[in-house]
Amino acid sequence: ARRWAASWASPPRHRPPLWASTRRPWLPTKVSGAGYRPAPPQDDPDPQRGLAASKPLLYLAEEQRRLLENRPDQPQNPKVLRIAIIGAPNAGKSTLSNRLLGRKVFPVSKKVHTTRCKAWGVITHENTQLIILDTPGLTNPLKAKRHNLDEAMLTDPWDSMKHADLVLVLVDVSDHWTRNSLSKEVLKCLSQFPHTPSVLVLNKVDILKKKFLLLEIVADLTEGVVNGKKLEVKSAFKQDSSSSAKSPLQITQPSPPQGKVPRSPCGQEKNQAQEGSALDRSSVVGGAGTGEAQGPKYYGPEDLKDMKGWPHFQEIFMLAALHGEEVDTLKRYLLMQAKPGPWEFHSDVLTNQSPQEICDNIIREKVLEYLPLEVPYGVTQVTDIWEEGECGELLIVQSLLVPRESHKRMLIGRGGKVISRIAQEAGQDLMNAFLCDVRLKLKVEVKG
């Protein structure tokens, strides 16, 4: 027996992106490319729906293949930066990638291991191209076996580090179990590539009620050192456990000697950011040291046993990726770090993923969201129909194969409510991605 659910989505009204950078007077009024709309109301189940649609993703595989094979339209004096984003599962890596891109390109859910393989997103602004390497969360073989994960889930983050010019290490500060130390997998990854510049990004700071805890978190995760200089942390508020979200924080470093300019191109902006900044709208808080930083030393397995943090971060950023808070600050910093070099993609490319991969990711995101425990990790997706309709709409029929009859009942839901909701929400996201009418049908079957 089969159960069907269908969804029909209409194209959105195209609106120009709105910008939210006016809160920071030291920032330009625009950053680049596709922006993001102001954060939606807190009760919106998917705040990433606020991402602005600049240009559609191609929904025909042949067109996407030709675009990827197209020679890059090199500008004068091109610059490029490859950015690997690593961190523990569910730290918000794909959410941050989507915000930087200004488009929902990568799957996002509250469950771990939503991202199943390495994927690239491309930001092109003027003569600069940023290539974002979105990777699965760093995990170990035991956890990979428990969640029925492919071997690529273990190797992709390491492969991304090999190609990266800069690495963002994302930490979820709302998780009180893990926020004061980097995972052993992250430390191993950093220690294997010690000369790749790394930046610490503290995510979900809007959820952290006691902002003074960020002092402790920063000290632990950096081992008290940023850009080769010891951090001098000064609190501008009383150490009161009831401190509100608007309590200011200052993280300072020794003043540079006369005649010396801080190495970082953002030094002046960071100094302004540190003065009286409120952490509910967090900004760059660490960074420019005095003089040249010493190169990272080699760390062996014995050294990593006692390490909680990484003392070679060049910068620290604090943000809330889900609602876009301070993502523009990070994006501007990344654009400034780009080095002279040829572009790797045509300026029209947004991602290296095929249309079918984007579709699979979107549907899997909804399956992860609505099925309990380990059940969604056993669902296999098979696309039966993918074609363009007579009126230009995209017709998709996909089978969701589950190992047990009980899982089938869970996926269908009482009265077909669960599968219908998955089809409706996935269809809406597909429409937002491809900017065309989408007719999506899902059917649930037990694996034969």
Short mmCIF file of N, CA and C in Angstrom, two decimals, residues 63-157:
data_model
loop_
_atom_site.label_atom_id
_atom_site.label_comp_id
_atom_site.label_asym_id
_atom_site.label_seq_id
_atom_site.Cartn_x
_atom_site.Cartn_y
_atom_site.Cartn_z
N GLU A 63 21.20 22.14 -17.31
CA GLU A 63 21.53 23.56 -17.23
C GLU A 63 22.54 23.84 -16.12
N GLN A 64 22.34 23.18 -14.96
CA GLN A 64 23.28 23.36 -13.85
C GLN A 64 24.66 22.83 -14.22
N ARG A 65 24.70 21.70 -14.92
CA ARG A 65 25.99 21.13 -15.32
C ARG A 65 26.72 22.07 -16.27
N ARG A 66 25.98 22.64 -17.23
CA ARG A 66 26.62 23.58 -18.18
C ARG A 66 27.13 24.82 -17.46
N LEU A 67 26.35 25.30 -16.47
CA LEU A 67 26.78 26.49 -15.73
C LEU A 67 28.06 26.22 -14.96
N LEU A 68 28.14 25.05 -14.33
CA LEU A 68 29.35 24.71 -13.56
C LEU A 68 30.56 24.54 -14.48
N GLU A 69 30.32 24.09 -15.71
CA GLU A 69 31.42 23.90 -16.66
C GLU A 69 31.79 25.19 -17.38
N ASN A 70 30.95 26.21 -17.24
CA ASN A 70 31.20 27.49 -17.91
C ASN A 70 32.47 28.12 -17.36
N ARG A 71 33.26 28.73 -18.21
CA ARG A 71 34.50 29.37 -17.76
C ARG A 71 34.16 30.56 -16.87
N PRO A 72 34.89 30.73 -15.78
CA PRO A 72 34.63 31.89 -14.91
C PRO A 72 34.83 33.19 -15.68
N ASP A 73 33.92 34.14 -15.46
CA ASP A 73 34.03 35.45 -16.10
C ASP A 73 34.97 36.32 -15.26
N GLN A 74 36.27 36.11 -15.44
CA GLN A 74 37.28 36.73 -14.59
C GLN A 74 37.22 38.26 -14.70
N PRO A 75 37.16 38.95 -13.55
CA PRO A 75 37.24 40.41 -13.57
C PRO A 75 38.70 40.86 -13.56
N GLN A 76 38.92 42.15 -13.58
CA GLN A 76 40.27 42.66 -13.38
C GLN A 76 40.64 42.48 -11.91
N ASN A 77 41.86 42.08 -11.66
CA ASN A 77 42.37 41.89 -10.29
C ASN A 77 41.45 41.00 -9.45
N PRO A 78 41.17 39.78 -9.90
CA PRO A 78 40.26 38.91 -9.13
C PRO A 78 40.87 38.49 -7.80
N LYS A 79 40.00 38.27 -6.82
CA LYS A 79 40.40 37.76 -5.52
C LYS A 79 39.53 36.56 -5.17
N VAL A 80 40.06 35.67 -4.35
CA VAL A 80 39.31 34.46 -4.00
C VAL A 80 39.68 34.05 -2.59
N LEU A 81 38.73 33.42 -1.90
CA LEU A 81 38.97 32.88 -0.56
C LEU A 81 38.11 31.64 -0.39
N ARG A 82 38.75 30.52 -0.05
CA ARG A 82 38.03 29.28 0.24
C ARG A 82 37.90 29.15 1.75
N ILE A 83 36.66 28.98 2.21
CA ILE A 83 36.37 29.01 3.64
C ILE A 83 35.76 27.68 4.06
N ALA A 84 36.42 26.97 4.95
CA ALA A 84 35.85 25.75 5.53
C ALA A 84 35.18 26.11 6.85
N ILE A 85 33.95 25.63 7.04
CA ILE A 85 33.24 25.84 8.30
C ILE A 85 33.15 24.49 8.99
N ILE A 86 33.79 24.38 10.16
CA ILE A 86 33.79 23.12 10.89
C ILE A 86 33.23 23.35 12.29
N GLY A 87 32.87 22.27 12.94
CA GLY A 87 32.33 22.35 14.29
C GLY A 87 31.59 21.07 14.63
N ALA A 88 31.09 21.01 15.84
CA ALA A 88 30.34 19.85 16.28
C ALA A 88 29.01 19.78 15.53
N PRO A 89 28.39 18.59 15.42
CA PRO A 89 27.07 18.49 14.80
C PRO A 89 26.06 19.42 15.46
N ASN A 90 25.24 20.05 14.63
CA ASN A 90 24.15 20.92 15.08
C ASN A 90 24.64 22.23 15.70
N ALA A 91 25.85 22.65 15.38
CA ALA A 91 26.35 23.93 15.88
C ALA A 91 25.79 25.11 15.09
N GLY A 92 25.23 24.83 13.90
CA GLY A 92 24.66 25.89 13.08
C GLY A 92 25.48 26.22 11.85
N LYS A 93 26.29 25.26 11.38
CA LYS A 93 27.17 25.51 10.23
C LYS A 93 26.37 25.81 8.96
N SER A 94 25.37 25.00 8.68
CA SER A 94 24.58 25.23 7.46
C SER A 94 23.73 26.49 7.58
N THR A 95 23.25 26.79 8.77
CA THR A 95 22.49 28.03 8.98
C THR A 95 23.37 29.23 8.69
N LEU A 96 24.60 29.21 9.19
CA LEU A 96 25.53 30.31 8.92
C LEU A 96 25.86 30.39 7.44
N SER A 97 26.08 29.24 6.80
CA SER A 97 26.38 29.23 5.36
C SER A 97 25.24 29.86 4.57
N ASN A 98 24.00 29.50 4.91
CA ASN A 98 22.84 30.07 4.22
C ASN A 98 22.77 31.58 4.41
N ARG A 99 23.05 32.05 5.62
CA ARG A 99 23.01 33.49 5.89
C ARG A 99 24.09 34.23 5.11
N LEU A 100 25.27 33.66 5.05
CA LEU A 100 26.34 34.29 4.29
C LEU A 100 25.99 34.35 2.81
N LEU A 101 25.36 33.29 2.30
CA LEU A 101 24.97 33.24 0.89
C LEU A 101 23.77 34.12 0.60
N GLY A 102 22.95 34.39 1.64
CA GLY A 102 21.70 35.12 1.41
C GLY A 102 20.62 34.25 0.82
N ARG A 103 20.84 32.95 0.75
CA ARG A 103 19.88 32.01 0.19
C ARG A 103 19.86 30.75 1.03
N LYS A 104 18.71 30.09 1.10
CA LYS A 104 18.65 28.80 1.76
C LYS A 104 19.05 27.72 0.76
N VAL A 105 20.33 27.37 0.79
CA VAL A 105 20.90 26.41 -0.14
C VAL A 105 21.18 25.08 0.55
N PHE A 106 21.53 25.13 1.84
CA PHE A 106 21.91 23.93 2.58
C PHE A 106 20.82 23.54 3.56
N PRO A 107 20.61 22.24 3.80
CA PRO A 107 19.54 21.79 4.70
C PRO A 107 19.84 22.14 6.15
N VAL A 108 18.77 22.46 6.88
CA VAL A 108 18.90 22.85 8.29
C VAL A 108 17.79 22.17 9.08
N SER A 109 18.13 21.57 10.21
CA SER A 109 17.12 21.06 11.14
C SER A 109 17.70 21.03 12.54
N LYS A 110 16.86 20.75 13.51
CA LYS A 110 17.30 20.71 14.90
C LYS A 110 18.05 19.43 15.23
N LYS A 111 17.93 18.43 14.36
CA LYS A 111 18.61 17.16 14.62
C LYS A 111 20.05 17.20 14.10
N VAL A 112 20.89 16.35 14.70
CA VAL A 112 22.29 16.29 14.29
C VAL A 112 22.41 15.58 12.95
N HIS A 113 23.52 15.84 12.27
CA HIS A 113 23.87 15.18 11.01
C HIS A 113 22.84 15.43 9.91
N THR A 114 22.34 16.67 9.85
CA THR A 114 21.46 17.04 8.74
C THR A 114 22.25 17.12 7.44
N THR A 115 23.43 17.73 7.50
CA THR A 115 24.31 17.78 6.33
C THR A 115 25.02 16.44 6.19
N ARG A 116 24.82 15.78 5.05
CA ARG A 116 25.34 14.42 4.87
C ARG A 116 26.59 14.38 3.99
N CYS A 117 26.88 15.44 3.28
CA CYS A 117 28.06 15.42 2.43
C CYS A 117 28.56 16.85 2.24
N LYS A 118 29.78 16.94 1.75
CA LYS A 118 30.40 18.24 1.52
C LYS A 118 29.71 18.94 0.35
N ALA A 119 29.40 20.22 0.52
CA ALA A 119 28.80 21.00 -0.55
C ALA A 119 29.40 22.40 -0.54
N TRP A 120 29.41 23.03 -1.70
CA TRP A 120 30.01 24.35 -1.81
C TRP A 120 28.94 25.38 -2.12
N GLY A 121 29.09 26.55 -1.52
CA GLY A 121 28.29 27.71 -1.86
C GLY A 121 29.22 28.81 -2.34
N VAL A 122 28.76 29.64 -3.27
CA VAL A 122 29.63 30.65 -3.88
C VAL A 122 29.02 32.03 -3.71
N ILE A 123 29.80 32.95 -3.15
CA ILE A 123 29.41 34.36 -3.03
C ILE A 123 30.33 35.15 -3.95
N THR A 124 29.74 35.90 -4.87
CA THR A 124 30.53 36.73 -5.78
C THR A 124 30.15 38.19 -5.57
N HIS A 125 31.13 39.00 -5.21
CA HIS A 125 30.91 40.43 -4.95
C HIS A 125 32.02 41.23 -5.60
N GLU A 126 31.64 42.04 -6.59
CA GLU A 126 32.61 42.85 -7.32
C GLU A 126 33.72 41.95 -7.86
N ASN A 127 34.97 42.15 -7.45
CA ASN A 127 36.06 41.33 -7.98
C ASN A 127 36.46 40.20 -7.04
N THR A 128 35.61 39.92 -6.04
CA THR A 128 35.95 38.93 -5.01
C THR A 128 34.97 37.76 -5.03
N GLN A 129 35.51 36.55 -4.91
CA GLN A 129 34.69 35.35 -4.84
C GLN A 129 35.02 34.57 -3.57
N LEU A 130 33.99 34.34 -2.76
CA LEU A 130 34.12 33.52 -1.56
C LEU A 130 33.51 32.16 -1.85
N ILE A 131 34.26 31.11 -1.56
CA ILE A 131 33.76 29.74 -1.74
C ILE A 131 33.61 29.12 -0.37
N ILE A 132 32.36 28.86 0.02
CA ILE A 132 32.05 28.33 1.35
C ILE A 132 31.94 26.82 1.27
N LEU A 133 32.76 26.13 2.02
CA LEU A 133 32.75 24.67 2.04
C LEU A 133 31.93 24.22 3.24
N ASP A 134 30.65 23.94 3.01
CA ASP A 134 29.77 23.49 4.09
C ASP A 134 29.99 21.99 4.30
N THR A 135 30.34 21.61 5.52
CA THR A 135 30.73 20.23 5.79
C THR A 135 29.84 19.60 6.85
N PRO A 136 29.77 18.26 6.88
CA PRO A 136 29.08 17.59 7.99
C PRO A 136 29.79 17.89 9.31
N GLY A 137 29.05 17.77 10.40
CA GLY A 137 29.66 17.96 11.71
C GLY A 137 30.72 16.92 11.98
N LEU A 138 31.82 17.36 12.61
CA LEU A 138 32.89 16.42 12.94
C LEU A 138 32.40 15.41 13.95
N THR A 139 32.57 14.14 13.64
CA THR A 139 32.08 13.08 14.51
C THR A 139 33.10 11.94 14.51
N ASN A 140 32.80 10.89 15.26
CA ASN A 140 33.71 9.75 15.32
C ASN A 140 33.02 8.51 14.75
N PRO A 141 33.78 7.43 14.46
CA PRO A 141 33.18 6.24 13.83
C PRO A 141 32.04 5.62 14.63
N LEU A 142 32.11 5.67 15.96
CA LEU A 142 31.05 5.07 16.78
C LEU A 142 29.73 5.80 16.57
N LYS A 143 29.76 7.13 16.61
CA LYS A 143 28.54 7.91 16.40
C LYS A 143 28.05 7.79 14.96
N ALA A 144 28.97 7.68 14.03
CA ALA A 144 28.59 7.53 12.63
C ALA A 144 27.82 6.23 12.42
N LYS A 145 28.25 5.16 13.07
CA LYS A 145 27.56 3.87 12.96
C LYS A 145 26.18 3.95 13.58
N ARG A 146 26.06 4.64 14.71
CA ARG A 146 24.78 4.75 15.41
C ARG A 146 23.74 5.45 14.55
N HIS A 147 24.15 6.45 13.79
CA HIS A 147 23.21 7.22 12.97
C HIS A 147 23.18 6.76 11.51
N ASN A 148 23.79 5.60 11.23
CA ASN A 148 23.77 5.05 9.87
C ASN A 148 24.34 6.04 8.86
N LEU A 149 25.52 6.61 9.17
CA LEU A 149 26.12 7.63 8.35
C LEU A 149 27.13 7.03 7.38
N ASP A 150 27.25 7.65 6.21
CA ASP A 150 28.24 7.21 5.23
C ASP A 150 29.65 7.54 5.71
N GLU A 151 30.61 6.85 5.12
CA GLU A 151 32.01 7.11 5.47
C GLU A 151 32.41 8.54 5.13
N ALA A 152 31.75 9.12 4.10
CA ALA A 152 32.07 10.49 3.71
C ALA A 152 31.80 11.48 4.84
N MET A 153 30.87 11.13 5.73
CA MET A 153 30.58 12.01 6.87
C MET A 153 31.81 12.16 7.77
N LEU A 154 32.67 11.17 7.78
CA LEU A 154 33.89 11.22 8.60
C LEU A 154 35.03 11.93 7.88
N THR A 155 35.09 11.79 6.56
CA THR A 155 36.25 12.29 5.82
C THR A 155 36.05 13.66 5.20
N ASP A 156 34.81 14.07 4.90
CA ASP A 156 34.57 15.33 4.20
C ASP A 156 35.12 16.56 4.93
N PRO A 157 34.93 16.69 6.26
CA PRO A 157 35.50 17.86 6.93
C PRO A 157 37.01 17.95 6.77
#
